[in-house]
mmCIF file with all atom_site columns, C-alpha atoms in Angstrom:
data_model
loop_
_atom_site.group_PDB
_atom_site.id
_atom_site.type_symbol
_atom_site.label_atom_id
_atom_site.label_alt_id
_atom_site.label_comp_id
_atom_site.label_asym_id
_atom_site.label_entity_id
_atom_site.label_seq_id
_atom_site.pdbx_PDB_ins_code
_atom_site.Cartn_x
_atom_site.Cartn_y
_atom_site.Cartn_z
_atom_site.occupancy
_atom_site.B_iso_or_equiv
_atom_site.pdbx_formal_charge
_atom_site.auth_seq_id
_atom_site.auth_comp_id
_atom_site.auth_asym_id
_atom_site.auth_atom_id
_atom_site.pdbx_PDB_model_num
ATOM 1   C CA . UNK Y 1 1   ? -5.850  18.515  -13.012 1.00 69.00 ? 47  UNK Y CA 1
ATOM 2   C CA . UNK Y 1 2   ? -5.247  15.259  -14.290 1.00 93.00 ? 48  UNK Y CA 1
ATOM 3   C CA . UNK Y 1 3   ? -6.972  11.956  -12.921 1.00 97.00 ? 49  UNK Y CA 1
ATOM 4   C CA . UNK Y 1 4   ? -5.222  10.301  -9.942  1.00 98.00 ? 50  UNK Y CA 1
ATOM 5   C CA . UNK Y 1 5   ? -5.771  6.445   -9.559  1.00 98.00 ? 51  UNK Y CA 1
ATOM 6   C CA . UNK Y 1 6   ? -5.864  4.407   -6.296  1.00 98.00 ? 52  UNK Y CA 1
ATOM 7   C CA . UNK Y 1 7   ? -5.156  0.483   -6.098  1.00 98.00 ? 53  UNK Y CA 1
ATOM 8   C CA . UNK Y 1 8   ? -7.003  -0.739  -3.621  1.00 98.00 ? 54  UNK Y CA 1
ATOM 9   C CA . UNK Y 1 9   ? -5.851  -4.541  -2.510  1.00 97.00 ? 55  UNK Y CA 1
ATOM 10  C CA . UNK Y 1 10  ? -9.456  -5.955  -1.238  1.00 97.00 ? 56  UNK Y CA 1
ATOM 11  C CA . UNK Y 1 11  ? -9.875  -9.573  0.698   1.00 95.00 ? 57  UNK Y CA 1
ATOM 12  C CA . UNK Y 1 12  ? -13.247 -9.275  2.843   1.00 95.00 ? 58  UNK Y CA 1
ATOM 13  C CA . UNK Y 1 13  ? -13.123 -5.320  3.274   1.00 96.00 ? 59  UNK Y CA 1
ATOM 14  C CA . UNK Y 1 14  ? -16.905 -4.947  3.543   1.00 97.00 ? 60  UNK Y CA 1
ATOM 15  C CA . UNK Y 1 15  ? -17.163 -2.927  6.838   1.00 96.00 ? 61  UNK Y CA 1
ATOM 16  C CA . UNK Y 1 16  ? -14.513 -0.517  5.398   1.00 96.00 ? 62  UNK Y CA 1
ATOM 17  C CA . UNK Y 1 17  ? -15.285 0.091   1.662   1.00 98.00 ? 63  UNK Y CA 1
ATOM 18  C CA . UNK Y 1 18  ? -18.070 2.565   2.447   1.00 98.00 ? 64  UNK Y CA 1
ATOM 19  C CA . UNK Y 1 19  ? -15.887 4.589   4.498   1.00 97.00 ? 65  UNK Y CA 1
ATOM 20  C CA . UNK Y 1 20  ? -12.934 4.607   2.535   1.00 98.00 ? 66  UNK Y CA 1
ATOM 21  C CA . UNK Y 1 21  ? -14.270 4.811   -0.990  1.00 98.00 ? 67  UNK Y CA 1
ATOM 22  C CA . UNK Y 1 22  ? -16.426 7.743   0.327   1.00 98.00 ? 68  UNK Y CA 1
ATOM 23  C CA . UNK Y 1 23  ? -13.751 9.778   1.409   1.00 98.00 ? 69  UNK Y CA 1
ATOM 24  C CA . UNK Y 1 24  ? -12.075 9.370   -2.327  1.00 98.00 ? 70  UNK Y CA 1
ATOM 25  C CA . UNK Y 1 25  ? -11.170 13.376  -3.134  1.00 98.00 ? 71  UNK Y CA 1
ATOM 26  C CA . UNK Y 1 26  ? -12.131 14.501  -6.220  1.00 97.00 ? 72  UNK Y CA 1
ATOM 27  C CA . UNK Y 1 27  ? -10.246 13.218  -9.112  1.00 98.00 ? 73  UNK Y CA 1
ATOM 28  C CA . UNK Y 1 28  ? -9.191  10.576  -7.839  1.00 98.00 ? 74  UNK Y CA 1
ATOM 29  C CA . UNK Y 1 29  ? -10.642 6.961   -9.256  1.00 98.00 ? 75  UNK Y CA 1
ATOM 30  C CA . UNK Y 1 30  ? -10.464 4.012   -6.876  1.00 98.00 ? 76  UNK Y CA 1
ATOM 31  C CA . UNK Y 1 31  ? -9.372  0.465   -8.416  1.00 98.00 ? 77  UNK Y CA 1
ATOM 32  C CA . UNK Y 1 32  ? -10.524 -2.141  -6.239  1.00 98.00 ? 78  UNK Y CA 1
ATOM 33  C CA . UNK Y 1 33  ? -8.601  -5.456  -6.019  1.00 98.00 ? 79  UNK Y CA 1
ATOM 34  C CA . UNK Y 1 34  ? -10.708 -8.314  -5.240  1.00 98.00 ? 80  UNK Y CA 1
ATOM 35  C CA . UNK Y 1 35  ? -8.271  -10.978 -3.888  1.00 97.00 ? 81  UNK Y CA 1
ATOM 36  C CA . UNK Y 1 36  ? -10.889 -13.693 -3.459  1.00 96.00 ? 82  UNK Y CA 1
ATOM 37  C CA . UNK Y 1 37  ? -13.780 -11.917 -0.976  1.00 97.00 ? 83  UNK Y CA 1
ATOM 38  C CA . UNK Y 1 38  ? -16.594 -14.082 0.601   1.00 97.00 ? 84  UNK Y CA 1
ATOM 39  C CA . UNK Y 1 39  ? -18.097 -11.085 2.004   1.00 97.00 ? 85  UNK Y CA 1
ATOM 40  C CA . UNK Y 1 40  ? -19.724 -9.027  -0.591  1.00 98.00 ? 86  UNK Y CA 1
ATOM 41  C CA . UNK Y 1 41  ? -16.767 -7.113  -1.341  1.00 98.00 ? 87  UNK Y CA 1
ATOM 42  C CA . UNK Y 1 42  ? -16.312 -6.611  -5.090  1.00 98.00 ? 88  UNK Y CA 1
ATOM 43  C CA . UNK Y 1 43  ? -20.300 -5.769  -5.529  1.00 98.00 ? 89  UNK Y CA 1
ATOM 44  C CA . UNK Y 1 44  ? -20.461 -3.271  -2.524  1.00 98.00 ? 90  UNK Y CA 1
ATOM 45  C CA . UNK Y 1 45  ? -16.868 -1.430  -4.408  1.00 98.00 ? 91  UNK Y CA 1
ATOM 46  C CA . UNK Y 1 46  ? -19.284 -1.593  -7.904  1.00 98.00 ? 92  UNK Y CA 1
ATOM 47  C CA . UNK Y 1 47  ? -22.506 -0.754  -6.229  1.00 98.00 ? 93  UNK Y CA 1
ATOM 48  C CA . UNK Y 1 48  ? -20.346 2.688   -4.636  1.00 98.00 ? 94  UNK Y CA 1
ATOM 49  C CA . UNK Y 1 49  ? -18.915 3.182   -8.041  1.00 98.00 ? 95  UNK Y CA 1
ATOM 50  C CA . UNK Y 1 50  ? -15.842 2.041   -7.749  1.00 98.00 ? 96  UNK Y CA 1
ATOM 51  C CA . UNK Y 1 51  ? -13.882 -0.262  -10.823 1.00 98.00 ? 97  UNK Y CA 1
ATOM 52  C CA . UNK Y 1 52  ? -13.686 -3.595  -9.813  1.00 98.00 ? 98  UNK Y CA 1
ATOM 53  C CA . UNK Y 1 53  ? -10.961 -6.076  -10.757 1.00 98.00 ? 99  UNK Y CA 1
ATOM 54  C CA . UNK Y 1 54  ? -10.967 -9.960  -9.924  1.00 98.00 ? 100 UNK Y CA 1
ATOM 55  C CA . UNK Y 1 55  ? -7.468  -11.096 -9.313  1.00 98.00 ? 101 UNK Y CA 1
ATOM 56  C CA . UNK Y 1 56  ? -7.565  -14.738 -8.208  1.00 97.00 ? 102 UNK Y CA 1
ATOM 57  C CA . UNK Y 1 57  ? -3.822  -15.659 -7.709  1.00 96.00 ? 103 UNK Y CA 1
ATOM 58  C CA . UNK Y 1 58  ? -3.453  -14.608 -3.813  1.00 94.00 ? 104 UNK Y CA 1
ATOM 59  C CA . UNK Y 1 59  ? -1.182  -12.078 -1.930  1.00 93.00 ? 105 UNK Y CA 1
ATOM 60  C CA . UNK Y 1 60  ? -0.398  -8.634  -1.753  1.00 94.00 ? 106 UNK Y CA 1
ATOM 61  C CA . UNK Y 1 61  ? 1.993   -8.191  -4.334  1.00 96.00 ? 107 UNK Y CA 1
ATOM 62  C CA . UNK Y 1 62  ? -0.507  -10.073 -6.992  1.00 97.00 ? 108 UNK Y CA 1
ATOM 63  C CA . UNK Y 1 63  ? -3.918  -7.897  -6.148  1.00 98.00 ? 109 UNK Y CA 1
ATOM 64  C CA . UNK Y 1 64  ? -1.065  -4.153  -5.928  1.00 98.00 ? 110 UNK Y CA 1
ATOM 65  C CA . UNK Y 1 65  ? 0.226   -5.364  -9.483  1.00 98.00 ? 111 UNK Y CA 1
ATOM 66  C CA . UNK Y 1 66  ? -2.869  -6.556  -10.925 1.00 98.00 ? 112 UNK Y CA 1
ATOM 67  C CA . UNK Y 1 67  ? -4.628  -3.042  -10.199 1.00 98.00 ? 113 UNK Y CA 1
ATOM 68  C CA . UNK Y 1 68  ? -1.238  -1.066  -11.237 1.00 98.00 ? 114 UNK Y CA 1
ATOM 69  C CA . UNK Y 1 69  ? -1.327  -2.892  -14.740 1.00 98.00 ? 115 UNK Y CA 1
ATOM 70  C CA . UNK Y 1 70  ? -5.136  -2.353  -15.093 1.00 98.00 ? 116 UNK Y CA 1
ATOM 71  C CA . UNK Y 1 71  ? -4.774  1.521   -14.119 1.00 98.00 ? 117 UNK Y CA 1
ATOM 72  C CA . UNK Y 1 72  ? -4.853  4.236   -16.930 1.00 98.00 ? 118 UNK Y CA 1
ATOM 73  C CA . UNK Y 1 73  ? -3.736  7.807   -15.348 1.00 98.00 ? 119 UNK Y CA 1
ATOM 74  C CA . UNK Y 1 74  ? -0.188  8.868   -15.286 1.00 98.00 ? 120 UNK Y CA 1
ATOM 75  C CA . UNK Y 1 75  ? 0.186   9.136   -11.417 1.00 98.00 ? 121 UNK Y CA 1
ATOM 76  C CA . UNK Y 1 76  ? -0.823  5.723   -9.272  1.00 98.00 ? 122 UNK Y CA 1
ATOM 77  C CA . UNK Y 1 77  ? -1.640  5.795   -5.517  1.00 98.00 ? 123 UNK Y CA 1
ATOM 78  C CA . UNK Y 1 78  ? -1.892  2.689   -3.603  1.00 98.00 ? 124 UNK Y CA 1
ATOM 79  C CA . UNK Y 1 79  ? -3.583  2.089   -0.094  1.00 98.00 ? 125 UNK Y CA 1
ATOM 80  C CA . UNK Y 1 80  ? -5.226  -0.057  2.281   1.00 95.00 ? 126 UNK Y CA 1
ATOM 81  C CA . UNK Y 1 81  ? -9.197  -1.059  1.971   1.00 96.00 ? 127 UNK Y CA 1
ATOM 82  C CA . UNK Y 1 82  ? -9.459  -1.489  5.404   1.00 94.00 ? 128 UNK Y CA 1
ATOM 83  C CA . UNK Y 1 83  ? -10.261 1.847   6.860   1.00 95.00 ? 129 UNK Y CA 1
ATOM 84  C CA . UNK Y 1 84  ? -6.774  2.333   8.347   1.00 94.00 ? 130 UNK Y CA 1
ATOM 85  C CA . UNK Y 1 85  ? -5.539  4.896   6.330   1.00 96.00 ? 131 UNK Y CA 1
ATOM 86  C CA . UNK Y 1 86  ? -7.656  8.219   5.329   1.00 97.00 ? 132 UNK Y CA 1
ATOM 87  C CA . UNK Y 1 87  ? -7.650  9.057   1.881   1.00 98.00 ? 133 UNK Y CA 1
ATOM 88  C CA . UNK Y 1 88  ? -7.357  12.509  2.113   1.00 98.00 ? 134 UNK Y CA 1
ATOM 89  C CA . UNK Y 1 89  ? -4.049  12.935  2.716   1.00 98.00 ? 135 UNK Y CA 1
ATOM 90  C CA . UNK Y 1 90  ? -3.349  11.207  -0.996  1.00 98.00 ? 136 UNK Y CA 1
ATOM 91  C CA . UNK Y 1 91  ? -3.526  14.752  -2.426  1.00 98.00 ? 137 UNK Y CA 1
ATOM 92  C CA . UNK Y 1 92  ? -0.473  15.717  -0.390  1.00 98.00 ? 138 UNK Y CA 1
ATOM 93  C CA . UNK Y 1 93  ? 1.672   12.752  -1.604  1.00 98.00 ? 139 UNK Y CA 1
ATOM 94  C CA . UNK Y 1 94  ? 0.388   13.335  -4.655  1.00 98.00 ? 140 UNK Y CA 1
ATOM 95  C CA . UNK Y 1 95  ? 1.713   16.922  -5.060  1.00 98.00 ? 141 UNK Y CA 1
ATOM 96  C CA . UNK Y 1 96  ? 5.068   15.784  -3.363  1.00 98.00 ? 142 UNK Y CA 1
ATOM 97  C CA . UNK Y 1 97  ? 5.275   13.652  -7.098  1.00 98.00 ? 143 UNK Y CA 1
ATOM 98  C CA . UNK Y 1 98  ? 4.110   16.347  -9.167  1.00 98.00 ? 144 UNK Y CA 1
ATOM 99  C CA . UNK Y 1 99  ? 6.770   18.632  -7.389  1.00 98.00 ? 145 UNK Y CA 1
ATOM 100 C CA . UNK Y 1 100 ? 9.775   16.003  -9.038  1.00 98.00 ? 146 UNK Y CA 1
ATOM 101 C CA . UNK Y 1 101 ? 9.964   13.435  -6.130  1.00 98.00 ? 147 UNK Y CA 1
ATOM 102 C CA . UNK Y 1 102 ? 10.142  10.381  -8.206  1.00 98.00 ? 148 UNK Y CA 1
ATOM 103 C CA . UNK Y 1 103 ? 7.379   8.913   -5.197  1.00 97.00 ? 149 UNK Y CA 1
ATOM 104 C CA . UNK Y 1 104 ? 5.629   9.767   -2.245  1.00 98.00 ? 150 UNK Y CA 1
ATOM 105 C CA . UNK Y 1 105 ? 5.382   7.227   0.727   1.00 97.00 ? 151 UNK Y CA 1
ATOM 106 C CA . UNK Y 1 106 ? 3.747   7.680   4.019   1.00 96.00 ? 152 UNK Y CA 1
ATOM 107 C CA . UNK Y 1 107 ? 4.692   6.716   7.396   1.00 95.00 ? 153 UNK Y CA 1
ATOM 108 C CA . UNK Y 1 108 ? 1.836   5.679   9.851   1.00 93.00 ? 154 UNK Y CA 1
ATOM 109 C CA . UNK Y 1 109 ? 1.571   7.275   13.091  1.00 94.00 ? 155 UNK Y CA 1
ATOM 110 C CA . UNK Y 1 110 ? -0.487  5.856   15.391  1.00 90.00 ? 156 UNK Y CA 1
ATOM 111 C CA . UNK Y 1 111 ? -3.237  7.808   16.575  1.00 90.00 ? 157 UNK Y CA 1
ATOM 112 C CA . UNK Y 1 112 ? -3.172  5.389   19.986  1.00 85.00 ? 158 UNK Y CA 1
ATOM 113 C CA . UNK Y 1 113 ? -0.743  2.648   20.823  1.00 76.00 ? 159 UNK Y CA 1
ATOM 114 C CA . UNK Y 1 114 ? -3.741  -0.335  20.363  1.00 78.00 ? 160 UNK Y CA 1
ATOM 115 C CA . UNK Y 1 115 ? -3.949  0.684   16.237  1.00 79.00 ? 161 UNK Y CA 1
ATOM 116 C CA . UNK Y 1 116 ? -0.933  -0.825  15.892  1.00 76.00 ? 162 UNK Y CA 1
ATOM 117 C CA . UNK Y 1 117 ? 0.354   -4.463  17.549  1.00 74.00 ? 163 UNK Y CA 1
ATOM 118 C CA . UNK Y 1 118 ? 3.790   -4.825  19.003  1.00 70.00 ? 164 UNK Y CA 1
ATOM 119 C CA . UNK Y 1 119 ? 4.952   -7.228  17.041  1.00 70.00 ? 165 UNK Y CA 1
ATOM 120 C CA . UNK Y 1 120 ? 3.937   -5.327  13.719  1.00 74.00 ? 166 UNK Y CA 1
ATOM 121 C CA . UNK Y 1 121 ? 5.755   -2.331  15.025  1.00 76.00 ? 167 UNK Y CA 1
ATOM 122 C CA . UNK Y 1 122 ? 8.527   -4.253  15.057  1.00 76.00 ? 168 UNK Y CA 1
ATOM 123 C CA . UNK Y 1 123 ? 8.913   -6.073  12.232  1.00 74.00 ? 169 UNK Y CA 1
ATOM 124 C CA . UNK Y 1 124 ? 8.541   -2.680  10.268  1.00 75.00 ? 170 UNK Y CA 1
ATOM 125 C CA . UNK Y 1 125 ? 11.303  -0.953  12.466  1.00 78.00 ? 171 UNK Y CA 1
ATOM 126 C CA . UNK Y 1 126 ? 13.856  -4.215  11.443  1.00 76.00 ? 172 UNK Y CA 1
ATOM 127 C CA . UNK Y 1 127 ? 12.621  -3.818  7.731   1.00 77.00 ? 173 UNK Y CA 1
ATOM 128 C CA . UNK Y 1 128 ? 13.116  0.233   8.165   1.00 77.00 ? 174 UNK Y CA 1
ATOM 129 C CA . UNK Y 1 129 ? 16.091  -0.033  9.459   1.00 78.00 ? 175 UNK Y CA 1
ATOM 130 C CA . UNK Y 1 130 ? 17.772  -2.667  7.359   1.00 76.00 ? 176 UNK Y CA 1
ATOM 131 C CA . UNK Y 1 131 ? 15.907  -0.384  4.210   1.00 75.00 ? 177 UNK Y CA 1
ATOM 132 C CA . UNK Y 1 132 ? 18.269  2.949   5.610   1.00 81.00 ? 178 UNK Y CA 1
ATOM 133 C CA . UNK Y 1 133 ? 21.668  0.670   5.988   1.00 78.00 ? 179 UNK Y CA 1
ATOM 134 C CA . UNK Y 1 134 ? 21.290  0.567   1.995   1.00 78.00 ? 180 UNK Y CA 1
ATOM 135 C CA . UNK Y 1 135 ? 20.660  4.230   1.443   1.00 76.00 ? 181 UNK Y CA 1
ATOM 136 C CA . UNK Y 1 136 ? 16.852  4.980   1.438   1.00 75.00 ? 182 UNK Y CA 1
ATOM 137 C CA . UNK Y 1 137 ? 15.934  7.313   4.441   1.00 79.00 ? 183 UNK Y CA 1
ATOM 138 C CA . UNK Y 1 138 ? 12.471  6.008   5.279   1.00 83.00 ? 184 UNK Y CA 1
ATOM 139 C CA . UNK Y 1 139 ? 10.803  5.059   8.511   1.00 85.00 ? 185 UNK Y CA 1
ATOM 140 C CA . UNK Y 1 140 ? 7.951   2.902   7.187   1.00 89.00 ? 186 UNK Y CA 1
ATOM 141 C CA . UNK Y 1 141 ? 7.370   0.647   4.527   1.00 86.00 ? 187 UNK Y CA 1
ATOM 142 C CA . UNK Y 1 142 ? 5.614   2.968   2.249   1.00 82.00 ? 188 UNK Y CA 1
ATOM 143 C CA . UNK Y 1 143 ? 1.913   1.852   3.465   1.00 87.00 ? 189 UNK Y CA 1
ATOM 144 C CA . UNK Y 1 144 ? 0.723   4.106   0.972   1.00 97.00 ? 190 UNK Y CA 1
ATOM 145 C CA . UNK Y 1 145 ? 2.585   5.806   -2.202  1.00 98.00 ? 191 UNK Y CA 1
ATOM 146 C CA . UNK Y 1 146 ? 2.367   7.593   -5.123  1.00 98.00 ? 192 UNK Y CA 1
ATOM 147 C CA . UNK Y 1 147 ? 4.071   6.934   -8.431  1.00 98.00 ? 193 UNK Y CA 1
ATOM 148 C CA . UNK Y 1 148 ? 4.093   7.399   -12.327 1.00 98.00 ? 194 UNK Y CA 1
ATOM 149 C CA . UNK Y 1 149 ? 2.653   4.381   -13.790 1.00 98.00 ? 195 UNK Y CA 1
ATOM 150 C CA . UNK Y 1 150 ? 5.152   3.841   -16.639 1.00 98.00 ? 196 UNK Y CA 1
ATOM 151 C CA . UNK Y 1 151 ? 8.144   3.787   -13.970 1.00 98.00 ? 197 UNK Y CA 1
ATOM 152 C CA . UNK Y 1 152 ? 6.588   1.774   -11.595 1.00 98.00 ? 198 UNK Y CA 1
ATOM 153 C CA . UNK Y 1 153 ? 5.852   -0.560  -14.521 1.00 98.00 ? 199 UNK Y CA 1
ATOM 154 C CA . UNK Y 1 154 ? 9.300   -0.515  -15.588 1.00 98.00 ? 200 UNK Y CA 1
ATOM 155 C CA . UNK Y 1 155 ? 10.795  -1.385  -12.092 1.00 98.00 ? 201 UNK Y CA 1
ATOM 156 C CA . UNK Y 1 156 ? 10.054  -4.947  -12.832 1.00 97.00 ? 202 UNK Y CA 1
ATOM 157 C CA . UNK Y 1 157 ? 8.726   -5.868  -9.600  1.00 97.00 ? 203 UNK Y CA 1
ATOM 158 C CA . UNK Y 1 158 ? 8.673   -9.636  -9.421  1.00 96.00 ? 204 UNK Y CA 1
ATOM 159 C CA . UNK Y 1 159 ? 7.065   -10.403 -5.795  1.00 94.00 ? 205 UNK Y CA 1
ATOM 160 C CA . UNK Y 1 160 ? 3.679   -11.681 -5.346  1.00 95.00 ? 206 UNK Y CA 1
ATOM 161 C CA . UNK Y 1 161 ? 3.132   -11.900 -2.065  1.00 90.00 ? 207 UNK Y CA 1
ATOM 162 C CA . UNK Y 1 162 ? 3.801   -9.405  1.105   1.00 88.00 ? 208 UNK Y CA 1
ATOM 163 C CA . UNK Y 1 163 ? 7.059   -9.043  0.159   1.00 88.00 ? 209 UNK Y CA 1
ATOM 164 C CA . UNK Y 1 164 ? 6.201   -6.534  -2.650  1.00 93.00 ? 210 UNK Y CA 1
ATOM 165 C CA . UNK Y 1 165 ? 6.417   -3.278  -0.980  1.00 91.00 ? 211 UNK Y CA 1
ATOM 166 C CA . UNK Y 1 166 ? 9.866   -4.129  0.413   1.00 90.00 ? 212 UNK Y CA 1
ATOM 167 C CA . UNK Y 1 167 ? 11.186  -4.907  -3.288  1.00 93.00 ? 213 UNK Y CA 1
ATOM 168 C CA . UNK Y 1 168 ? 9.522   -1.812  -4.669  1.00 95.00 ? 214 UNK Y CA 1
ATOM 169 C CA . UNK Y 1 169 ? 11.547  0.264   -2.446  1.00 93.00 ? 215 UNK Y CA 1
ATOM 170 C CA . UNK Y 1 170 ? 15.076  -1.509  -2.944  1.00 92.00 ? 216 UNK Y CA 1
ATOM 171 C CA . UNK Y 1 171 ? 14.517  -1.207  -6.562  1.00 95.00 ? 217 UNK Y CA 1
ATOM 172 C CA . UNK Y 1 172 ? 13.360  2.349   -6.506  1.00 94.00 ? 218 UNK Y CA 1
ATOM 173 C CA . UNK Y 1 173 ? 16.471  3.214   -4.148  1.00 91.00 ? 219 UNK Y CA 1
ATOM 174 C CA . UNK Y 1 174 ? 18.582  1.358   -6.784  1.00 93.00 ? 220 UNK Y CA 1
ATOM 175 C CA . UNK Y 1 175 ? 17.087  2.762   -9.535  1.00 96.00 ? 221 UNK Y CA 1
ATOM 176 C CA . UNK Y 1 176 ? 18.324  6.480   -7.685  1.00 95.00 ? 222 UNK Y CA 1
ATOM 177 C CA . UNK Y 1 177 ? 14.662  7.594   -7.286  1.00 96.00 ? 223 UNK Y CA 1
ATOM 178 C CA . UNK Y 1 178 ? 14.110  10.880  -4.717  1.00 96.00 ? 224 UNK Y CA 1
ATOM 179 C CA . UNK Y 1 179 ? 11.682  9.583   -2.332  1.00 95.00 ? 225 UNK Y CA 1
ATOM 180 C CA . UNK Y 1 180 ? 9.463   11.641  -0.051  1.00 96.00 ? 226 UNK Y CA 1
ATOM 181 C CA . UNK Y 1 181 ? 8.134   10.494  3.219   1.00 96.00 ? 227 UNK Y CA 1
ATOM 182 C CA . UNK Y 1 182 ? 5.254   11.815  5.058   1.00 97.00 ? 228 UNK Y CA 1
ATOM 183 C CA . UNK Y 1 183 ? 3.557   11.535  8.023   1.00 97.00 ? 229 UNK Y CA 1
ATOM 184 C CA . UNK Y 1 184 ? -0.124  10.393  7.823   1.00 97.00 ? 230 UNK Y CA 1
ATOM 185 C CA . UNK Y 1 185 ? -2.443  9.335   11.334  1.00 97.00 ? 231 UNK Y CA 1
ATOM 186 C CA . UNK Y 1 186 ? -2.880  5.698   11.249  1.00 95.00 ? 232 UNK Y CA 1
ATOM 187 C CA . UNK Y 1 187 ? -5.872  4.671   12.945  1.00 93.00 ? 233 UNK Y CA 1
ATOM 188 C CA . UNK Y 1 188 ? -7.749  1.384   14.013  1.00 88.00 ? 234 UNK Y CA 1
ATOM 189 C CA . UNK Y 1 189 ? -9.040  -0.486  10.672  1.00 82.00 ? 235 UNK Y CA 1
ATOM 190 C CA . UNK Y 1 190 ? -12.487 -0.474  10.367  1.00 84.00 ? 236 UNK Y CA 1
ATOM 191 C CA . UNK Y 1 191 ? -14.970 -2.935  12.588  1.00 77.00 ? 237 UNK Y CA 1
ATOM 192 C CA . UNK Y 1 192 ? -15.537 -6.534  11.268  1.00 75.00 ? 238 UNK Y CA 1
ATOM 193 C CA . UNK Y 1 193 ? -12.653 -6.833  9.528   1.00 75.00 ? 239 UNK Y CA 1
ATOM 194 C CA . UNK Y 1 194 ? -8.891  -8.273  10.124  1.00 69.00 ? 240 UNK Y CA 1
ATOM 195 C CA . UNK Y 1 195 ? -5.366  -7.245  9.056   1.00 61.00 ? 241 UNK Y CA 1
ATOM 196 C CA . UNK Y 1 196 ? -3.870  -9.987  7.079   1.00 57.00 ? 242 UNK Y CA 1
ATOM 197 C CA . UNK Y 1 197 ? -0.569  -8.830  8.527   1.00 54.00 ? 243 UNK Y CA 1
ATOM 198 C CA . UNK Y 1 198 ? -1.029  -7.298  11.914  1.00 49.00 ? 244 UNK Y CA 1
ATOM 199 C CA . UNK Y 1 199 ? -3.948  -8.889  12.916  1.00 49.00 ? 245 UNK Y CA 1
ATOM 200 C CA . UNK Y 1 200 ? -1.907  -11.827 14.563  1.00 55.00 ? 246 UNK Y CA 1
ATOM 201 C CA . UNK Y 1 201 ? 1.767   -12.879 15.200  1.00 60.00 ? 247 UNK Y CA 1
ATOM 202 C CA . UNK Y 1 202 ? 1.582   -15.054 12.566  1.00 66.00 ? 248 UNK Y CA 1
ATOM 203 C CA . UNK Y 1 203 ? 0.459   -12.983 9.785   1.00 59.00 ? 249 UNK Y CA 1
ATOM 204 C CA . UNK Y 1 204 ? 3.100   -10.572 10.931  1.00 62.00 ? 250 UNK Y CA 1
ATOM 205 C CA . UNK Y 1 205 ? 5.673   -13.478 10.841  1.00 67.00 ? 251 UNK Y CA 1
ATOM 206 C CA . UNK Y 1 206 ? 4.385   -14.451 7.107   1.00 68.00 ? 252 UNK Y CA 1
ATOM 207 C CA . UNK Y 1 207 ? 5.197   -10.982 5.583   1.00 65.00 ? 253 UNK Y CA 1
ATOM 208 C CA . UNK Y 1 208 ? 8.546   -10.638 7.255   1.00 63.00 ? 254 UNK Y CA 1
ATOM 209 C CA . UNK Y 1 209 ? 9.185   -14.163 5.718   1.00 69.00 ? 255 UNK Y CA 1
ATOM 210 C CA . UNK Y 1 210 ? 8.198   -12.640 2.532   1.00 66.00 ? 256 UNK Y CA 1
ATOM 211 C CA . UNK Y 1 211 ? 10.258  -9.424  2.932   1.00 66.00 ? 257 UNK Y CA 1
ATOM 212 C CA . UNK Y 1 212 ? 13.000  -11.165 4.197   1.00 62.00 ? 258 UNK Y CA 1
ATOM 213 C CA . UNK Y 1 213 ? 12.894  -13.191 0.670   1.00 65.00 ? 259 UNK Y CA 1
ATOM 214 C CA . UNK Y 1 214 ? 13.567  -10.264 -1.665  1.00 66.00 ? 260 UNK Y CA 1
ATOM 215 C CA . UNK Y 1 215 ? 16.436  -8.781  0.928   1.00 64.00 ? 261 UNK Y CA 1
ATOM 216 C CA . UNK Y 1 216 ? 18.341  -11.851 -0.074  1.00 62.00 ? 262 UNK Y CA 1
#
């Protein structure tokens, strides 16, 4: 089977790169993102074998893009470094793409109500909602997905910041892709570190400022 990469966006991740990097399945290479780290970051991802890329501008959209353009295998996967997300259920998006979906997006379900902040629950029903009133069924905002490199590429994604997700899935939707949601256990993000989106109101205001940026 061929090689499966993962992006993984990295800004102070420490606590979480054992955990996540060690439950990589087989065949599948993680690319980790450095987005500036002060914590040791980039040479615990090197020291666990991981490839390490340096991408100074920051945001989201800058450290996903930077890794996608960097990655070599046909198929792409993209995730979280922080622990939230289990990588184990990649293989099942993965085969989702390699059964003709033209991507494979998860939607998080809590595994308690405290893994996920009010005001981030809400901001991703609005975005959801507003992403189904233009014809892509989805629940979520594809917190992790799996794509062909060369169309991803050829997308032309131009947002560098939190708003990149959001475009990726208007622009897939326009572009008439078949996307395939499934359901994956979100749980809490691993000790000692923060979500740069959830972890406050105003992180959570910042990306919905960014998202609501490439919906006009």
């Amino acid at each position: 089977m061929d090689m499966v990469d993962v992006v993984l966006p990295c800004l102070d991740e420490a606590a979480a790169l054992p955990s996540v990097l060690g439950a990589m399945p087989a065949g599948y290479r993680a690319i980790v993102v450095d987005n500036g780290s002060s914590d040791g970051s980039p040479e615990i991802a090197e020291r666990l074998g991981a490839k390490v890329i340096h991408e100074p501008r920051r945001g989201y959209g800058a450290a996903v893009h930077t890794g996608l353009e960097n990655a070599t295998a046909d198929l792409v996967a993209f995730m979280d470094a922080d622990a939230s997300l289990d990588p184990a259920d990649l293989p099942r998006l993965v085969q989702s793409v390699r059964d003709g979906a033209d991507m494979a997006v998860a939607r998080r379900k809590p595994i308690c109500r405290d893994v996920w902040p009010w005001h981030a629950r809400a901001g991703n029903a609005v975005l959801a909602a507003l992403l189904r009133s233009r014809g892509l069924h989805v629940k979520d905002i594809a917190p992790m997905r799996v794509a062909p490199r060369a169309r991803l590429l050829a997308l032309g994604i131009e947002d560098r910041a939190f708003g990149y997700p959001l475009e990726l899935l208007l622009r897939a939707s326009k572009s008439g892709w078949h996307v395939v949601e499934h359901d994956v256990d979100y749980q809490a993000r691993a000790a000692g570190t923060k979500s740069k989106v959830s972890g406050s109101v105003k992180g959570t205001l910042r990306a919905i400022r960014d998202m609501a940026g490439v919906l006009r």
